[in-house]
Amino acid sequence: MQLSETSMKFFSGFQWAIPTAFSDSVSKAWFVEGDVLYDHVAAYDSDWNSAIKSIQHTIQVRSPARSSETGNQSTREVFSRNWDTEVKIDLYLHMKRVSPIQITTTQGRLYVALWKGSVDTLFVDKLPHPNLPITAYQTSKDLKEVSSVATEIANGRPTFVMVRDFSNGVSREKYEKVVTVLRSHLNQNPIILTPSEAKMMGSDEIAPTVEIVLFPTKGLDSSQLETLVKHAVYVPGKDAKRDMFRLSTHGMIV
């Protein structure tokens, strides 16, 4: 994430200035009527007369209607289902409409245009339809790819490593639970890396909301750290007859 001068939080992985207030829209790939998106953070920081000097492109979503939002949970299934769904927008260049008619595109094209900063992606006759990004769920399965970077940062201190998607409420909640349990045992604040900084393969195809978080600890061994992580994230089923906790489901320790 990054902060604006007014302390508004933004997703740092997007080329456009996307406030974290759009978390639900981002996690579902579901932008709706009334959403207005700017390519520069000045739109949120400055007085308008000053802001328009920095803003190049603006998008105003015209449909789907806000009342037609899909589902209540931010899951990868909802994201995938919405990816090819039609969305109509007005595109502005220096506050002037690019087309006299609404542009019909897809939620996936809109998402990638905001992510990569390429408005050409919006147009079906200019670029092929983009592939789905690699999700946090998929990234977590390949977490061992960051072992070398994480081990170097850990510098001999037992360190818990997890994947976080700040657009996803479940992922944010898990992160906060781990922070709460480990706070008094941390050697420093959690270290947040982009997939590129963590040297993950195919990092440019990983969703821009996905981050790798390291928790370097002090005064703990790996076994003690795993016990604390388990306390933070594991809730046994009501009728569970055996311990089903698996550290690899939540992250890893280096």
Tab-separated table of C-alpha atoms in Angstrom:
chain	number	residue	atom	x	y	z
A	1	MET	CA	0.000	0.000	0.000
A	2	GLN	CA	0.945	3.634	-0.254
A	3	LEU	CA	-0.375	6.758	1.445
A	4	SER	CA	-1.420	10.033	-0.109
A	5	GLU	CA	-0.620	13.390	1.459
A	6	THR	CA	-4.027	13.208	3.153
A	7	SER	CA	-3.181	9.719	4.522
A	8	MET	CA	-5.690	8.096	2.184
A	9	LYS	CA	-4.496	4.557	1.465
A	10	PHE	CA	-3.983	3.271	-2.076
A	11	PHE	CA	-3.129	-0.071	-3.650
A	12	SER	CA	0.514	0.379	-4.603
A	13	GLY	CA	0.383	-2.411	-7.186
A	14	PHE	CA	-1.895	-0.458	-9.541
A	15	GLN	CA	-0.535	2.094	-11.998
A	16	TRP	CA	-3.736	4.087	-11.468
A	17	ALA	CA	-4.512	5.675	-8.096
A	18	ILE	CA	-6.941	3.126	-6.649
A	19	PRO	CA	-7.947	3.848	-3.027
A	20	THR	CA	-8.316	0.880	-0.705
A	21	ALA	CA	-11.915	2.030	-0.327
A	22	PHE	CA	-12.370	0.127	-3.602
A	23	SER	CA	-11.300	-3.137	-1.916
A	24	ASP	CA	-14.612	-4.850	-2.566
A	25	SER	CA	-14.650	-3.819	-6.228
A	26	VAL	CA	-11.043	-4.909	-6.705
A	27	SER	CA	-11.423	-8.244	-4.930
A	28	LYS	CA	-14.453	-9.138	-7.048
A	29	ALA	CA	-13.417	-7.490	-10.337
A	30	TRP	CA	-16.732	-5.688	-10.109
A	31	PHE	CA	-16.799	-1.942	-10.769
A	32	VAL	CA	-20.285	-0.435	-10.908
A	33	GLU	CA	-22.272	2.606	-11.948
A	34	GLY	CA	-21.026	5.773	-10.255
A	35	ASP	CA	-17.443	4.605	-9.701
A	36	VAL	CA	-14.981	7.284	-10.828
A	37	LEU	CA	-11.335	6.300	-11.253
A	38	TYR	CA	-8.297	8.526	-11.758
A	39	ASP	CA	-4.807	7.760	-12.982
A	40	HIS	CA	-3.114	10.167	-10.555
A	41	VAL	CA	-3.169	10.458	-6.780
A	42	ALA	CA	-3.485	14.239	-7.091
A	43	ALA	CA	-7.204	13.722	-7.692
A	44	TYR	CA	-7.490	12.923	-3.976
A	45	ASP	CA	-4.832	15.239	-2.543
A	46	SER	CA	-5.129	18.625	-4.144
A	47	ASP	CA	-7.701	21.248	-4.807
A	48	TRP	CA	-9.433	20.429	-8.088
A	49	ASN	CA	-7.893	23.254	-10.129
A	50	SER	CA	-4.477	21.947	-9.213
A	51	ALA	CA	-5.404	18.252	-9.546
A	52	ILE	CA	-6.571	18.447	-13.164
A	53	LYS	CA	-3.078	19.519	-14.187
A	54	SER	CA	-1.776	16.111	-13.076
A	55	ILE	CA	-4.666	13.857	-14.116
A	56	GLN	CA	-4.361	12.471	-17.610
A	57	HIS	CA	-7.085	9.807	-17.771
A	58	THR	CA	-10.359	9.425	-15.883
A	59	ILE	CA	-12.893	6.617	-16.100
A	60	GLN	CA	-16.518	6.885	-15.035
A	61	VAL	CA	-18.412	3.604	-14.854
A	62	ARG	CA	-21.934	3.778	-16.320
A	63	SER	CA	-23.089	0.180	-15.867
A	64	PRO	CA	-23.703	-2.358	-14.352
A	65	ALA	CA	-26.025	-0.751	-11.834
A	66	ARG	CA	-24.834	-0.697	-8.245
A	67	SER	CA	-27.825	-2.788	-7.184
A	68	SER	CA	-26.660	-5.639	-9.417
A	69	GLU	CA	-23.458	-6.363	-7.502
A	70	THR	CA	-22.754	-10.087	-7.215
A	71	GLY	CA	-22.490	-11.908	-3.913
A	72	ASN	CA	-21.357	-10.894	-0.458
A	73	GLN	CA	-18.027	-12.696	-0.291
A	74	SER	CA	-14.785	-11.716	-1.969
A	75	THR	CA	-13.742	-15.108	-3.319
A	76	ARG	CA	-11.626	-16.133	-6.271
A	77	GLU	CA	-14.701	-17.824	-7.746
A	78	VAL	CA	-16.602	-14.519	-7.820
A	79	PHE	CA	-13.552	-12.763	-9.268
A	80	SER	CA	-13.245	-15.342	-12.051
A	81	ARG	CA	-16.949	-15.253	-12.850
A	82	ASN	CA	-16.958	-11.464	-13.143
A	83	TRP	CA	-13.809	-11.243	-15.270
A	84	ASP	CA	-15.603	-11.549	-18.623
A	85	THR	CA	-18.700	-9.604	-17.550
A	86	GLU	CA	-19.645	-6.537	-19.580
A	87	VAL	CA	-19.093	-3.057	-18.184
A	88	LYS	CA	-19.814	0.297	-19.848
A	89	ILE	CA	-17.634	3.311	-19.186
A	90	ASP	CA	-16.852	6.851	-20.229
A	91	LEU	CA	-13.140	7.459	-20.757
A	92	TYR	CA	-11.756	10.994	-20.401
A	93	LEU	CA	-8.440	12.388	-21.549
A	94	HIS	CA	-7.560	15.652	-19.814
A	95	MET	CA	-11.211	15.847	-18.694
A	96	LYS	CA	-12.582	15.517	-22.242
A	97	ARG	CA	-14.506	12.421	-23.324
A	98	VAL	CA	-12.518	10.231	-25.691
A	99	SER	CA	-15.664	8.893	-27.376
A	100	PRO	CA	-19.130	10.447	-27.812
A	101	ILE	CA	-20.639	7.060	-26.964
A	102	GLN	CA	-20.055	4.813	-23.992
A	103	ILE	CA	-17.251	2.293	-24.333
A	104	THR	CA	-18.328	-1.322	-23.867
A	105	THR	CA	-15.581	-3.451	-22.374
A	106	THR	CA	-15.228	-6.125	-19.673
A	107	GLN	CA	-14.495	-6.061	-15.975
A	108	GLY	CA	-11.259	-7.922	-16.696
A	109	ARG	CA	-10.136	-5.364	-19.263
A	110	LEU	CA	-10.980	-2.531	-16.884
A	111	TYR	CA	-9.080	-4.196	-14.022
A	112	VAL	CA	-5.964	-4.690	-16.165
A	113	ALA	CA	-6.125	-1.147	-17.550
A	114	LEU	CA	-6.056	0.171	-13.983
A	115	TRP	CA	-3.338	-2.303	-13.011
A	116	LYS	CA	-0.972	-1.931	-15.959
A	117	GLY	CA	-1.844	1.639	-16.899
A	118	SER	CA	-2.715	0.802	-20.502
A	119	VAL	CA	-6.020	2.284	-21.681
A	120	ASP	CA	-5.631	0.327	-24.942
A	121	THR	CA	-6.576	-2.754	-22.930
A	122	LEU	CA	-10.111	-1.358	-22.682
A	123	PHE	CA	-10.693	-1.711	-26.417
A	124	VAL	CA	-11.554	-5.129	-27.818
A	125	ASP	CA	-10.182	-4.186	-31.252
A	126	LYS	CA	-6.764	-3.183	-29.924
A	127	LEU	CA	-5.641	-5.941	-27.553
A	128	PRO	CA	-6.737	-9.538	-26.850
A	129	HIS	CA	-8.712	-10.199	-23.706
A	130	PRO	CA	-6.330	-10.408	-20.727
A	131	ASN	CA	-5.802	-13.549	-18.703
A	132	LEU	CA	-6.856	-13.740	-15.091
A	133	PRO	CA	-4.071	-12.659	-12.714
A	134	ILE	CA	-2.461	-15.136	-10.360
A	135	THR	CA	-4.355	-14.968	-7.069
A	136	ALA	CA	-3.175	-14.938	-3.471
A	137	TYR	CA	-4.433	-18.519	-3.153
A	138	GLN	CA	-2.244	-19.640	-6.048
A	139	THR	CA	0.696	-17.566	-4.817
A	140	SER	CA	0.544	-19.188	-1.391
A	141	LYS	CA	1.081	-22.582	-3.020
A	142	ASP	CA	4.362	-21.303	-4.476
A	143	LEU	CA	5.524	-19.519	-1.333
A	144	LYS	CA	8.723	-21.582	-1.144
A	145	GLU	CA	9.962	-19.496	-4.084
A	146	VAL	CA	10.621	-16.660	-1.620
A	147	SER	CA	12.677	-18.843	0.751
A	148	SER	CA	16.023	-17.418	-0.344
A	149	VAL	CA	14.959	-13.775	0.011
A	150	ALA	CA	13.110	-14.460	3.268
A	151	THR	CA	16.054	-16.342	4.784
A	152	GLU	CA	18.395	-13.485	3.943
A	153	ILE	CA	16.063	-10.952	5.569
A	154	ALA	CA	15.464	-13.203	8.592
A	155	ASN	CA	19.217	-13.279	9.274
A	156	GLY	CA	18.939	-16.274	11.586
A	157	ARG	CA	15.788	-15.114	13.373
A	158	PRO	CA	12.774	-17.457	13.107
A	159	THR	CA	10.475	-15.632	10.686
A	160	PHE	CA	6.912	-16.377	9.690
A	161	VAL	CA	6.127	-15.687	6.032
A	162	MET	CA	2.612	-15.363	4.637
A	163	VAL	CA	0.755	-14.097	1.589
A	164	ARG	CA	-1.593	-11.151	2.071
A	165	ASP	CA	-4.203	-9.764	-0.302
A	166	PHE	CA	-5.253	-6.423	1.131
A	167	SER	CA	-8.375	-6.311	-1.058
A	168	ASN	CA	-9.679	-9.512	0.524
A	169	GLY	CA	-11.430	-9.235	3.886
A	170	VAL	CA	-10.543	-12.775	4.984
A	171	SER	CA	-6.879	-12.232	4.147
A	172	ARG	CA	-6.793	-8.883	5.969
A	173	GLU	CA	-8.381	-10.465	9.033
A	174	LYS	CA	-5.845	-13.301	9.091
A	175	TYR	CA	-3.003	-10.811	8.812
A	176	GLU	CA	-4.375	-8.742	11.715
A	177	LYS	CA	-4.718	-11.864	13.875
A	178	VAL	CA	-1.102	-12.820	13.226
A	179	VAL	CA	0.051	-9.265	14.012
A	180	THR	CA	-1.903	-9.296	17.272
A	181	VAL	CA	-0.440	-12.604	18.455
A	182	LEU	CA	3.134	-11.926	17.351
A	183	ARG	CA	3.388	-8.216	18.138
A	184	SER	CA	5.286	-8.605	21.434
A	185	HIS	CA	7.638	-11.151	19.858
A	186	LEU	CA	8.605	-9.198	16.744
A	187	ASN	CA	12.151	-8.006	16.202
A	188	GLN	CA	10.774	-5.200	14.009
A	189	ASN	CA	7.594	-4.230	12.210
A	190	PRO	CA	6.303	-6.743	9.634
A	191	ILE	CA	8.194	-6.472	6.357
A	192	ILE	CA	5.957	-6.220	3.303
A	193	LEU	CA	7.347	-7.158	-0.113
A	194	THR	CA	5.847	-7.139	-3.566
A	195	PRO	CA	6.067	-10.482	-5.394
A	196	SER	CA	8.759	-8.892	-7.566
A	197	GLU	CA	10.794	-7.825	-4.536
A	198	ALA	CA	10.385	-11.347	-3.163
A	199	LYS	CA	11.722	-12.672	-6.507
A	200	MET	CA	8.724	-14.831	-7.270
A	201	MET	CA	8.540	-16.327	-10.741
A	202	GLY	CA	5.970	-14.668	-12.999
A	203	SER	CA	5.605	-11.812	-10.538
A	204	ASP	CA	4.248	-9.483	-13.212
A	205	GLU	CA	1.245	-11.795	-13.603
A	206	ILE	CA	0.425	-11.927	-9.876
A	207	ALA	CA	-2.554	-9.793	-8.874
A	208	PRO	CA	-1.465	-6.259	-7.871
A	209	THR	CA	-3.105	-6.608	-4.455
A	210	VAL	CA	-0.958	-9.596	-3.447
A	211	GLU	CA	1.945	-9.023	-1.053
A	212	ILE	CA	4.427	-11.188	0.826
A	213	VAL	CA	4.655	-10.398	4.549
A	214	LEU	CA	7.542	-11.393	6.827
A	215	PHE	CA	7.386	-11.420	10.632
A	216	PRO	CA	10.975	-11.562	12.009
A	217	THR	CA	10.813	-12.584	15.666
A	218	LYS	CA	13.059	-12.413	18.701
A	219	GLY	CA	13.409	-14.808	21.621
A	220	LEU	CA	11.539	-17.652	19.904
A	221	ASP	CA	12.544	-20.884	18.246
A	222	SER	CA	10.713	-22.205	15.198
A	223	SER	CA	8.525	-24.543	17.226
A	224	GLN	CA	7.385	-21.758	19.543
A	225	LEU	CA	6.688	-19.520	16.554
A	226	GLU	CA	4.584	-22.191	14.881
A	227	THR	CA	2.560	-22.603	18.081
A	228	LEU	CA	1.829	-18.879	18.156
A	229	VAL	CA	0.829	-18.831	14.482
A	230	LYS	CA	-1.476	-21.763	15.106
A	231	HIS	CA	-3.078	-19.864	17.974
A	232	ALA	CA	-3.635	-16.898	15.658
A	233	VAL	CA	-5.147	-18.623	12.630
A	234	TYR	CA	-6.454	-22.069	13.545
A	235	VAL	CA	-9.946	-22.747	14.840
A	236	PRO	CA	-10.702	-26.487	15.142
A	237	GLY	CA	-14.050	-27.713	13.969
A	238	LYS	CA	-16.690	-28.272	16.621
A	239	ASP	CA	-16.616	-32.031	16.043
A	240	ALA	CA	-12.933	-32.333	15.166
A	241	LYS	CA	-11.420	-35.508	16.569
A	242	ARG	CA	-7.835	-34.668	15.681
A	243	ASP	CA	-5.662	-31.650	15.111
A	244	MET	CA	-6.005	-30.571	11.460
A	245	PHE	CA	-3.625	-27.583	11.608
A	246	ARG	CA	-1.119	-27.427	8.769
A	247	LEU	CA	1.354	-24.540	8.801
A	248	SER	CA	1.682	-24.692	4.998
A	249	THR	CA	-1.980	-23.723	4.682
A	250	HIS	CA	-1.179	-20.325	6.200
A	251	GLY	CA	2.454	-19.675	5.348
A	252	MET	CA	5.906	-20.960	6.269
A	253	ILE	CA	8.708	-20.403	8.752
A	254	VAL	CA	12.291	-19.721	7.678
